[in-house]
């Protein structure tokens, strides 16, 4: 009888362990799915690995990206945005439906993603004329306190008319940033389709001692 009782107890323990293990696996799976959905629809995270937005954003930092910011409105001048560069910064890259779905679910890397500041929106004329020129939008000089210390607003002259549904973007570290200026002769002219904007960069969340709102 004792042997039978021990066998029954061992069986019950195995069953209990099996249920605990299954519950733990299910909880992990549900947690991962919830995280993916949250990042795909509410707040995403983007890691900064270049110096093109210094000193607003610096290499090694991670930022929060509000995916809901442009549900009811388009990006505005001065916004810092994260976007998919295919068709603009990657002018000849083509995205499939599967790529778009995986990107929306944050299941792909950041190789196609960029972070820049919006300077011109659809209908704007953006210009910079002369050496170390001042950037103007629709003939008006714009105040750019975010430009990296010692940089000129642009060392490259340009005059562009931004089509509707497109954005002219530039990095805050103008002397090192590869942005819309670098792609004037490419397909799309370096201008970002509003449809390719992932969201608005709202705050630095890592490292913790550098947490701040993005302006």
Coordinates of C-alpha atoms in Angstrom, one line a residue, residues 15-182:
X15 CA 0.9 16.5 -13.0
X16 CA 1.2 19.6 -10.7
X17 CA 4.6 20.4 -12.1
X18 CA 3.3 19.9 -15.7
X19 CA 0.5 22.4 -15.1
X20 CA 2.9 25.0 -13.5
X21 CA 5.3 24.6 -16.4
X22 CA 2.5 25.0 -19.0
X23 CA 1.1 28.1 -17.1
X24 CA 4.6 29.7 -17.0
X25 CA 5.1 29.1 -20.8
X26 CA 1.6 30.5 -21.6
X27 CA 2.3 33.5 -19.4
X28 CA 5.5 34.2 -21.2
X29 CA 3.9 33.8 -24.6
X30 CA 1.0 36.1 -23.7
X31 CA 3.5 38.6 -22.2
X32 CA 5.5 38.7 -25.5
X33 CA 2.3 39.1 -27.6
X34 CA 1.1 41.9 -25.4
X35 CA 4.5 43.7 -25.6
X36 CA 4.5 43.3 -29.4
X37 CA 1.0 44.7 -29.7
X38 CA 1.8 47.6 -27.3
X39 CA 4.9 48.5 -29.3
X40 CA 3.1 48.2 -32.6
X41 CA 0.2 50.4 -31.6
X42 CA 1.0 52.6 -28.6
X43 CA 4.7 53.2 -27.7
X44 CA 7.7 51.8 -29.5
X45 CA 11.3 52.0 -28.5
X46 CA 14.1 53.1 -30.9
X47 CA 17.8 52.9 -30.2
X48 CA 20.1 55.7 -31.2
X49 CA 23.3 54.4 -32.9
X50 CA 24.5 57.5 -34.9
X51 CA 25.5 61.0 -34.1
X52 CA 23.3 62.7 -36.8
X53 CA 20.9 64.1 -34.1
X54 CA 23.4 65.3 -31.6
X55 CA 23.2 66.9 -29.2
X56 CA 19.4 66.4 -29.0
X57 CA 19.9 62.6 -29.2
X58 CA 23.2 60.8 -28.6
X59 CA 24.5 57.4 -29.5
X60 CA 23.6 54.8 -26.9
X61 CA 20.4 56.4 -25.9
X62 CA 17.0 54.8 -26.4
X63 CA 13.9 56.8 -27.0
X64 CA 10.1 56.4 -26.7
X65 CA 8.2 56.7 -30.0
X66 CA 4.5 57.6 -29.8
X67 CA 2.8 55.6 -32.6
X68 CA -0.5 57.3 -31.9
X69 CA 0.8 60.9 -32.5
X70 CA -0.2 61.1 -36.1
X71 CA -3.4 59.1 -36.2
X72 CA -5.5 62.3 -36.5
X73 CA -2.9 64.8 -37.8
X74 CA 0.3 64.9 -39.9
X75 CA 3.8 65.6 -38.5
X76 CA 4.5 69.3 -37.9
X77 CA 7.6 71.4 -38.5
X78 CA 10.0 70.9 -35.6
X79 CA 8.8 67.4 -34.7
X80 CA 11.4 64.7 -34.2
X81 CA 10.1 61.6 -36.0
X82 CA 11.1 58.0 -36.6
X83 CA 10.4 56.7 -40.1
X84 CA 10.9 53.8 -42.5
X85 CA 13.5 55.0 -45.0
X86 CA 12.5 52.7 -47.9
X87 CA 11.6 54.7 -50.9
X88 CA 13.4 57.8 -49.6
X89 CA 16.6 57.3 -47.6
X90 CA 16.8 53.9 -49.1
X91 CA 15.4 55.1 -52.5
X92 CA 15.6 51.8 -54.3
X93 CA 14.5 49.5 -51.5
X94 CA 11.1 48.0 -51.9
X95 CA 8.9 46.8 -49.1
X96 CA 6.6 43.8 -49.4
X97 CA 3.3 43.5 -47.5
X98 CA 5.0 41.0 -45.2
X99 CA 7.8 43.5 -44.5
X100 CA 5.2 46.2 -43.5
X101 CA 3.3 43.8 -41.2
X102 CA 6.5 42.7 -39.5
X103 CA 7.7 46.3 -39.2
X104 CA 4.4 47.3 -37.7
X105 CA 4.7 44.5 -35.1
X106 CA 8.2 45.6 -34.3
X107 CA 9.5 42.2 -35.3
X108 CA 12.2 43.5 -37.7
X109 CA 15.4 45.3 -36.8
X110 CA 16.0 49.1 -37.0
X111 CA 18.1 48.8 -40.3
X112 CA 15.4 50.6 -42.3
X113 CA 14.4 53.1 -39.5
X114 CA 15.8 56.6 -39.1
X115 CA 15.3 59.5 -36.8
X116 CA 15.3 63.1 -38.0
X117 CA 13.6 66.5 -37.4
X118 CA 10.9 67.7 -39.7
X119 CA 11.8 71.0 -41.3
X120 CA 9.3 71.3 -44.2
X121 CA 5.8 69.8 -44.7
X122 CA 3.7 69.4 -47.8
X123 CA 3.4 72.7 -49.7
X124 CA 6.4 74.3 -48.1
X125 CA 9.4 75.9 -49.9
X126 CA 12.5 75.1 -48.0
X127 CA 15.7 77.0 -48.9
X128 CA 19.3 77.6 -47.9
X129 CA 21.3 79.9 -50.0
X130 CA 25.0 80.9 -49.7
X131 CA 27.8 79.6 -47.5
X132 CA 26.7 78.6 -44.0
X133 CA 23.3 79.7 -45.0
X134 CA 20.2 80.2 -42.8
X135 CA 17.4 77.8 -43.5
X136 CA 14.1 79.5 -44.6
X137 CA 10.6 78.0 -44.9
X138 CA 8.3 79.9 -47.2
X139 CA 10.7 82.8 -47.2
X140 CA 10.9 83.1 -43.4
X141 CA 14.1 82.3 -41.4
X142 CA 13.4 79.7 -38.8
X143 CA 14.9 79.6 -35.3
X144 CA 16.9 76.4 -34.8
X145 CA 18.3 76.3 -31.2
X146 CA 18.7 72.5 -31.4
X147 CA 21.5 72.7 -34.1
X148 CA 24.7 71.1 -32.8
X149 CA 27.0 73.7 -31.3
X150 CA 29.4 75.1 -33.9
X151 CA 27.4 73.8 -36.9
X152 CA 26.0 76.0 -39.7
X153 CA 22.3 75.5 -40.5
X154 CA 23.6 73.9 -43.7
X155 CA 26.8 73.9 -45.6
X156 CA 24.9 72.8 -48.7
X157 CA 22.7 75.1 -50.7
X158 CA 19.3 73.9 -51.7
X159 CA 15.9 75.0 -52.8
X160 CA 13.0 72.5 -52.6
X161 CA 9.3 72.5 -53.0
X162 CA 7.8 69.8 -50.7
X163 CA 5.0 67.9 -52.3
X164 CA 1.8 67.2 -50.4
X165 CA 2.1 64.1 -48.3
X166 CA 5.8 64.4 -48.0
X167 CA 8.3 65.8 -45.5
X168 CA 11.7 67.4 -45.7
X169 CA 13.8 66.2 -42.8
X170 CA 17.2 67.1 -41.4
X171 CA 19.4 66.0 -38.5
X172 CA 20.3 68.4 -35.7
X173 CA 24.1 67.6 -36.2
X174 CA 24.0 69.2 -39.6
X175 CA 27.7 68.7 -40.5
X176 CA 27.5 64.9 -40.1
X177 CA 23.8 64.2 -40.9
X178 CA 22.9 62.3 -44.0
X179 CA 19.4 63.6 -44.5
X180 CA 17.0 65.0 -47.2
X181 CA 19.9 67.2 -48.5
X182 CA 22.0 64.1 -49.4

